[in-house]
């Protein structure tokens, strides 16, 4: 079956530090990959996505590249802000007709001023 | 962009009563909606998938008689927690998509409902 593995948190950084949250996946076929962000007390928001190998998704200074050879989709940001503090979820859709997303366990990021 | 509205955002109810949570797609037709449950500091647990006009498909271990899902129109799905008990207290989140759009904008999530059963 499909699975998504994220680095375990929590991750605590100082403002302007470099961020990497690792994500690897197992899936059949050619999945679409997503990063979602959840701010405290809220639902999930799509942060970025990539639908095929070597695609780079980017948004709000965050980037992730779909690496088929390493089955990875690591999230990076060059300079984090306090407002980036949230839980980040890596997810995949394998293209199946049930349209289910498979989520990682989430990584809590806290950015201190 | 696609927007999903979920109501209420929080609700407190007495043990034994039922609570209904609504999930509406505001600017697109959602043929498929998903209901998740999220425990504190944990990932999302998919409870069921609902398709407009048909019965919901529940995940293993989810009581269908307790968590009633109705997807009567292309823009509205409801989750009713029947005879709620304190162990049902959780954060419930819906998401919606339309076939063919999964890779375009992913899945759109509601803002969640915090249910507390006392």
mmCIF file of C-alpha atoms in Angstrom:
data_model
loop_
_atom_site.group_PDB
_atom_site.id
_atom_site.type_symbol
_atom_site.label_atom_id
_atom_site.label_comp_id
_atom_site.label_asym_id
_atom_site.label_seq_id
_atom_site.Cartn_x
_atom_site.Cartn_y
_atom_site.Cartn_z
ATOM 1 C CA UNK A 1 0.000 0.000 0.000
ATOM 2 C CA UNK A 2 0.882 3.666 -0.141
ATOM 3 C CA UNK A 3 2.763 5.340 2.653
ATOM 4 C CA UNK A 4 4.349 8.673 3.477
ATOM 5 C CA UNK A 5 7.136 9.060 5.986
ATOM 6 C CA UNK A 6 8.022 12.448 7.408
ATOM 7 C CA UNK A 7 10.819 13.414 9.692
ATOM 8 C CA UNK A 8 9.652 13.433 13.256
ATOM 9 C CA UNK A 9 9.298 16.710 14.983
ATOM 10 C CA UNK A 10 9.024 18.928 16.666
ATOM 11 C CA UNK A 11 11.404 21.191 14.812
ATOM 12 C CA UNK A 12 12.409 24.421 16.523
ATOM 13 C CA UNK A 13 14.293 27.096 14.628
ATOM 14 C CA UNK A 14 15.266 30.693 15.052
ATOM 15 C CA UNK A 15 13.899 33.282 12.680
ATOM 16 C CA UNK A 16 15.770 33.436 9.353
ATOM 17 C CA UNK A 17 17.141 29.925 9.744
ATOM 18 C CA UNK A 18 17.067 27.394 6.905
ATOM 19 C CA UNK A 19 14.325 24.791 7.038
ATOM 20 C CA UNK A 20 14.248 21.263 5.695
ATOM 21 C CA UNK A 21 11.491 18.784 6.456
ATOM 22 C CA UNK A 22 12.163 15.410 4.910
ATOM 23 C CA UNK A 23 9.446 13.396 3.231
ATOM 24 C CA UNK A 24 9.750 10.060 1.476
ATOM 25 C CA UNK A 25 6.991 7.980 -0.015
ATOM 26 C CA UNK A 26 6.018 4.555 -1.231
ATOM 27 C CA UNK A 27 3.393 4.301 -3.911
ATOM 28 C CA UNK A 28 2.401 2.452 -7.013
ATOM 29 C CA UNK A 29 2.490 4.258 -10.291
ATOM 30 C CA UNK A 30 3.235 7.943 -10.485
ATOM 31 C CA UNK A 31 1.670 9.756 -7.570
ATOM 32 C CA UNK A 32 0.988 13.442 -7.191
ATOM 33 C CA UNK A 33 2.705 14.897 -4.146
ATOM 34 C CA UNK A 34 1.529 17.664 -1.846
ATOM 35 C CA UNK A 35 2.599 19.662 1.159
ATOM 36 C CA UNK A 36 -0.171 20.974 3.383
ATOM 37 C CA UNK A 37 0.159 23.390 6.278
ATOM 38 C CA UNK A 38 -2.084 23.529 9.336
ATOM 39 C CA UNK A 39 -2.038 26.572 11.561
ATOM 40 C CA UNK A 40 -3.235 26.166 15.150
ATOM 41 C CA UNK A 41 -6.952 25.477 15.379
ATOM 42 C CA UNK A 42 -7.450 25.501 11.629
ATOM 43 C CA UNK A 43 -7.924 23.077 8.768
ATOM 44 C CA UNK A 44 -5.301 22.250 6.201
ATOM 45 C CA UNK A 45 -4.178 24.564 3.448
ATOM 46 C CA UNK A 46 -2.415 23.435 0.323
ATOM 47 C CA UNK A 47 1.104 24.838 0.400
ATOM 48 C CA UNK A 48 2.524 23.401 -2.786
ATOM 49 C CA UNK A 49 2.299 20.424 -5.086
ATOM 50 C CA UNK A 50 4.086 18.502 -7.822
ATOM 51 C CA UNK A 51 2.517 16.069 -10.216
ATOM 52 C CA UNK A 52 5.449 14.461 -12.007
ATOM 53 C CA UNK A 53 9.099 13.637 -11.551
ATOM 54 C CA UNK A 54 11.484 16.601 -11.342
ATOM 55 C CA UNK A 55 8.636 19.066 -10.906
ATOM 56 C CA UNK A 56 9.345 21.733 -8.323
ATOM 57 C CA UNK A 57 6.463 23.074 -6.325
ATOM 58 C CA UNK A 58 6.892 26.484 -4.724
ATOM 59 C CA UNK A 59 4.832 28.922 -2.702
ATOM 60 C CA UNK A 60 5.490 31.595 -0.071
ATOM 61 C CA UNK A 61 9.225 30.919 -0.186
ATOM 62 C CA UNK A 62 8.778 27.175 0.340
ATOM 63 C CA UNK A 63 9.992 24.710 -2.256
ATOM 64 C CA UNK A 64 9.898 20.960 -2.796
ATOM 65 C CA UNK A 65 11.161 18.896 -5.729
ATOM 66 C CA UNK A 66 9.609 15.606 -6.787
ATOM 67 C CA UNK A 67 12.518 13.145 -6.839
ATOM 68 C CA UNK A 68 11.416 9.854 -8.269
ATOM 69 C CA UNK A 69 14.837 8.227 -7.987
ATOM 70 C CA UNK A 70 14.893 8.765 -4.228
ATOM 71 C CA UNK A 71 11.074 8.755 -3.805
ATOM 72 C CA UNK A 72 11.354 12.003 -1.896
ATOM 73 C CA UNK A 73 9.626 15.373 -1.701
ATOM 74 C CA UNK A 74 11.551 17.338 0.906
ATOM 75 C CA UNK A 75 10.217 20.730 1.946
ATOM 76 C CA UNK A 76 12.694 23.620 2.170
ATOM 77 C CA UNK A 77 12.674 27.299 2.964
ATOM 78 C CA UNK A 78 15.702 29.499 2.995
ATOM 79 C CA UNK A 79 14.664 31.867 5.774
ATOM 80 C CA UNK A 80 11.786 30.999 8.087
ATOM 81 C CA UNK A 81 9.615 33.505 9.884
ATOM 82 C CA UNK A 82 7.698 33.284 13.149
ATOM 83 C CA UNK A 83 4.509 33.184 11.083
ATOM 84 C CA UNK A 84 5.643 29.898 9.533
ATOM 85 C CA UNK A 85 5.069 28.134 12.834
ATOM 86 C CA UNK A 86 2.555 25.391 12.041
ATOM 87 C CA UNK A 87 2.217 21.681 11.388
ATOM 88 C CA UNK A 88 3.320 20.554 7.937
ATOM 89 C CA UNK A 89 1.922 17.445 6.273
ATOM 90 C CA UNK A 90 3.344 15.643 3.281
ATOM 91 C CA UNK A 91 0.752 13.742 1.254
ATOM 92 C CA UNK A 92 0.309 11.806 -1.946
ATOM 93 C CA UNK A 93 -2.474 10.809 -4.300
ATOM 94 C CA UNK A 94 -1.694 7.712 -6.342
ATOM 95 C CA UNK A 95 -4.110 8.514 -9.106
ATOM 96 C CA UNK A 96 -6.566 5.883 -7.969
ATOM 97 C CA UNK A 97 -10.243 6.242 -8.576
ATOM 98 C CA UNK A 98 -11.000 6.453 -4.872
ATOM 99 C CA UNK A 99 -9.169 9.808 -4.798
ATOM 100 C CA UNK A 100 -7.830 9.163 -1.319
ATOM 101 C CA UNK A 101 -4.897 11.115 -0.003
ATOM 102 C CA UNK A 102 -2.238 9.364 2.037
ATOM 103 C CA UNK A 103 -0.766 11.625 4.712
ATOM 104 C CA UNK A 104 2.434 11.622 6.655
ATOM 105 C CA UNK A 105 2.176 12.074 10.412
ATOM 106 C CA UNK A 106 2.915 15.771 10.277
ATOM 107 C CA UNK A 107 5.843 17.808 11.531
ATOM 108 C CA UNK A 108 5.375 20.597 14.040
ATOM 109 C CA UNK A 109 7.547 23.604 13.265
ATOM 110 C CA UNK A 110 8.095 26.329 15.822
ATOM 111 C CA UNK A 111 10.009 29.433 14.815
ATOM 112 C CA UNK A 112 11.275 31.652 17.608
ATOM 113 C CA UNK A 113 12.016 35.356 17.174
ATOM 114 C CA UNK B 1 -9.502 29.367 -5.756
ATOM 115 C CA UNK B 2 -11.610 26.564 -4.434
ATOM 116 C CA UNK B 3 -13.150 27.175 -1.033
ATOM 117 C CA UNK B 4 -14.732 24.741 1.391
ATOM 118 C CA UNK B 5 -16.767 26.099 4.259
ATOM 119 C CA UNK B 6 -17.200 23.974 7.355
ATOM 120 C CA UNK B 7 -19.639 24.738 10.171
ATOM 121 C CA UNK B 8 -19.708 24.991 13.042
ATOM 122 C CA UNK B 9 -16.091 25.721 13.855
ATOM 123 C CA UNK B 10 -16.611 24.503 17.387
ATOM 124 C CA UNK B 11 -19.431 22.874 19.286
ATOM 125 C CA UNK B 12 -19.996 21.633 22.805
ATOM 126 C CA UNK B 13 -22.734 19.092 23.373
ATOM 127 C CA UNK B 14 -24.012 16.887 26.142
ATOM 128 C CA UNK B 15 -23.289 13.201 26.175
ATOM 129 C CA UNK B 16 -26.025 11.261 24.380
ATOM 130 C CA UNK B 17 -27.038 14.018 22.010
ATOM 131 C CA UNK B 18 -26.329 14.236 18.288
ATOM 132 C CA UNK B 19 -24.299 16.838 16.473
ATOM 133 C CA UNK B 20 -24.352 17.716 12.790
ATOM 134 C CA UNK B 21 -21.354 19.190 10.989
ATOM 135 C CA UNK B 22 -21.725 20.731 7.541
ATOM 136 C CA UNK B 23 -19.196 20.911 4.770
ATOM 137 C CA UNK B 24 -19.959 23.078 1.740
ATOM 138 C CA UNK B 25 -17.997 23.690 -1.424
ATOM 139 C CA UNK B 26 -18.614 27.333 -2.223
ATOM 140 C CA UNK B 27 -17.357 27.814 -5.733
ATOM 141 C CA UNK B 28 -17.067 24.378 -7.241
ATOM 142 C CA UNK B 29 -19.005 21.156 -7.408
ATOM 143 C CA UNK B 30 -17.507 18.544 -5.162
ATOM 144 C CA UNK B 31 -18.473 15.109 -6.324
ATOM 145 C CA UNK B 32 -16.298 13.583 -3.649
ATOM 146 C CA UNK B 33 -15.903 14.672 -0.051
ATOM 147 C CA UNK B 34 -13.793 13.190 2.694
ATOM 148 C CA UNK B 35 -14.220 13.293 6.446
ATOM 149 C CA UNK B 36 -11.220 13.119 8.732
ATOM 150 C CA UNK B 37 -10.707 12.991 12.438
ATOM 151 C CA UNK B 38 -7.643 14.438 14.032
ATOM 152 C CA UNK B 39 -6.501 13.705 17.560
ATOM 153 C CA UNK B 40 -4.246 16.153 19.386
ATOM 154 C CA UNK B 41 -0.771 16.298 17.903
ATOM 155 C CA UNK B 42 -1.550 13.519 15.481
ATOM 156 C CA UNK B 43 -2.127 13.134 11.800
ATOM 157 C CA UNK B 44 -5.467 12.960 10.069
ATOM 158 C CA UNK B 45 -7.413 9.742 10.184
ATOM 159 C CA UNK B 46 -9.690 9.246 7.196
ATOM 160 C CA UNK B 47 -13.119 8.248 8.424
ATOM 161 C CA UNK B 48 -15.114 8.003 5.217
ATOM 162 C CA UNK B 49 -15.443 9.024 1.616
ATOM 163 C CA UNK B 50 -18.738 10.330 0.362
ATOM 164 C CA UNK B 51 -19.838 10.665 -3.217
ATOM 165 C CA UNK B 52 -22.813 12.751 -4.186
ATOM 166 C CA UNK B 53 -25.955 10.709 -4.406
ATOM 167 C CA UNK B 54 -24.532 7.479 -3.079
ATOM 168 C CA UNK B 55 -23.731 5.885 0.238
ATOM 169 C CA UNK B 56 -20.538 6.815 1.964
ATOM 170 C CA UNK B 57 -17.631 4.411 2.081
ATOM 171 C CA UNK B 58 -16.334 4.031 5.612
ATOM 172 C CA UNK B 59 -12.816 3.126 6.603
ATOM 173 C CA UNK B 60 -12.204 0.031 8.613
ATOM 174 C CA UNK B 61 -13.023 0.501 12.265
ATOM 175 C CA UNK B 62 -15.315 3.501 11.781
ATOM 176 C CA UNK B 63 -18.856 2.918 12.987
ATOM 177 C CA UNK B 64 -21.189 3.886 10.184
ATOM 178 C CA UNK B 65 -24.211 3.969 12.477
ATOM 179 C CA UNK B 66 -22.479 6.392 14.766
ATOM 180 C CA UNK B 67 -21.008 8.697 12.151
ATOM 181 C CA UNK B 68 -23.762 9.303 9.638
ATOM 182 C CA UNK B 69 -22.674 10.921 6.400
ATOM 183 C CA UNK B 70 -24.995 12.436 3.868
ATOM 184 C CA UNK B 71 -23.847 13.894 0.561
ATOM 185 C CA UNK B 72 -27.151 14.977 -0.889
ATOM 186 C CA UNK B 73 -25.904 17.589 -3.311
ATOM 187 C CA UNK B 74 -22.779 18.494 -5.213
ATOM 188 C CA UNK B 75 -22.005 21.249 -2.733
ATOM 189 C CA UNK B 76 -22.986 19.853 0.636
ATOM 190 C CA UNK B 77 -21.956 16.924 2.779
ATOM 191 C CA UNK B 78 -22.913 16.483 6.417
ATOM 192 C CA UNK B 79 -21.453 14.393 9.209
ATOM 193 C CA UNK B 80 -23.740 13.608 12.120
ATOM 194 C CA UNK B 81 -22.202 12.228 15.270
ATOM 195 C CA UNK B 82 -25.055 10.314 16.887
ATOM 196 C CA UNK B 83 -25.344 9.697 20.594
ATOM 197 C CA UNK B 84 -22.071 11.464 21.175
ATOM 198 C CA UNK B 85 -19.847 10.476 24.069
ATOM 199 C CA UNK B 86 -16.742 12.126 25.518
ATOM 200 C CA UNK B 87 -14.483 9.797 23.528
ATOM 201 C CA UNK B 88 -15.931 11.319 20.348
ATOM 202 C CA UNK B 89 -14.426 14.659 21.284
ATOM 203 C CA UNK B 90 -11.995 15.517 18.531
ATOM 204 C CA UNK B 91 -11.220 17.820 15.639
ATOM 205 C CA UNK B 92 -13.172 16.862 12.526
ATOM 206 C CA UNK B 93 -12.088 18.099 9.109
ATOM 207 C CA UNK B 94 -13.723 17.710 5.737
ATOM 208 C CA UNK B 95 -12.151 18.016 2.333
ATOM 209 C CA UNK B 96 -13.567 18.099 -1.137
ATOM 210 C CA UNK B 97 -12.437 17.424 -4.653
ATOM 211 C CA UNK B 98 -13.798 16.889 -8.111
ATOM 212 C CA UNK B 99 -12.475 14.120 -10.307
ATOM 213 C CA UNK B 100 -9.860 15.490 -12.625
ATOM 214 C CA UNK B 101 -8.921 18.332 -10.296
ATOM 215 C CA UNK B 102 -6.859 16.401 -7.772
ATOM 216 C CA UNK B 103 -3.610 17.295 -9.422
ATOM 217 C CA UNK B 104 -4.622 20.836 -10.254
ATOM 218 C CA UNK B 105 -5.269 22.217 -6.830
ATOM 219 C CA UNK B 106 -5.103 19.238 -4.596
ATOM 220 C CA UNK B 107 -7.892 18.738 -2.194
ATOM 221 C CA UNK B 108 -9.568 21.668 -0.538
ATOM 222 C CA UNK B 109 -10.040 21.418 3.196
ATOM 223 C CA UNK B 110 -12.542 22.973 5.499
ATOM 224 C CA UNK B 111 -11.358 24.866 8.551
ATOM 225 C CA UNK B 112 -12.343 22.066 10.885
ATOM 226 C CA UNK B 113 -14.820 21.568 13.716
ATOM 227 C CA UNK B 114 -13.725 21.176 17.318
ATOM 228 C CA UNK B 115 -16.262 18.883 18.997
ATOM 229 C CA UNK B 116 -16.303 18.632 22.774
ATOM 230 C CA UNK B 117 -18.725 16.226 24.396
ATOM 231 C CA UNK B 118 -19.352 16.812 28.085
#
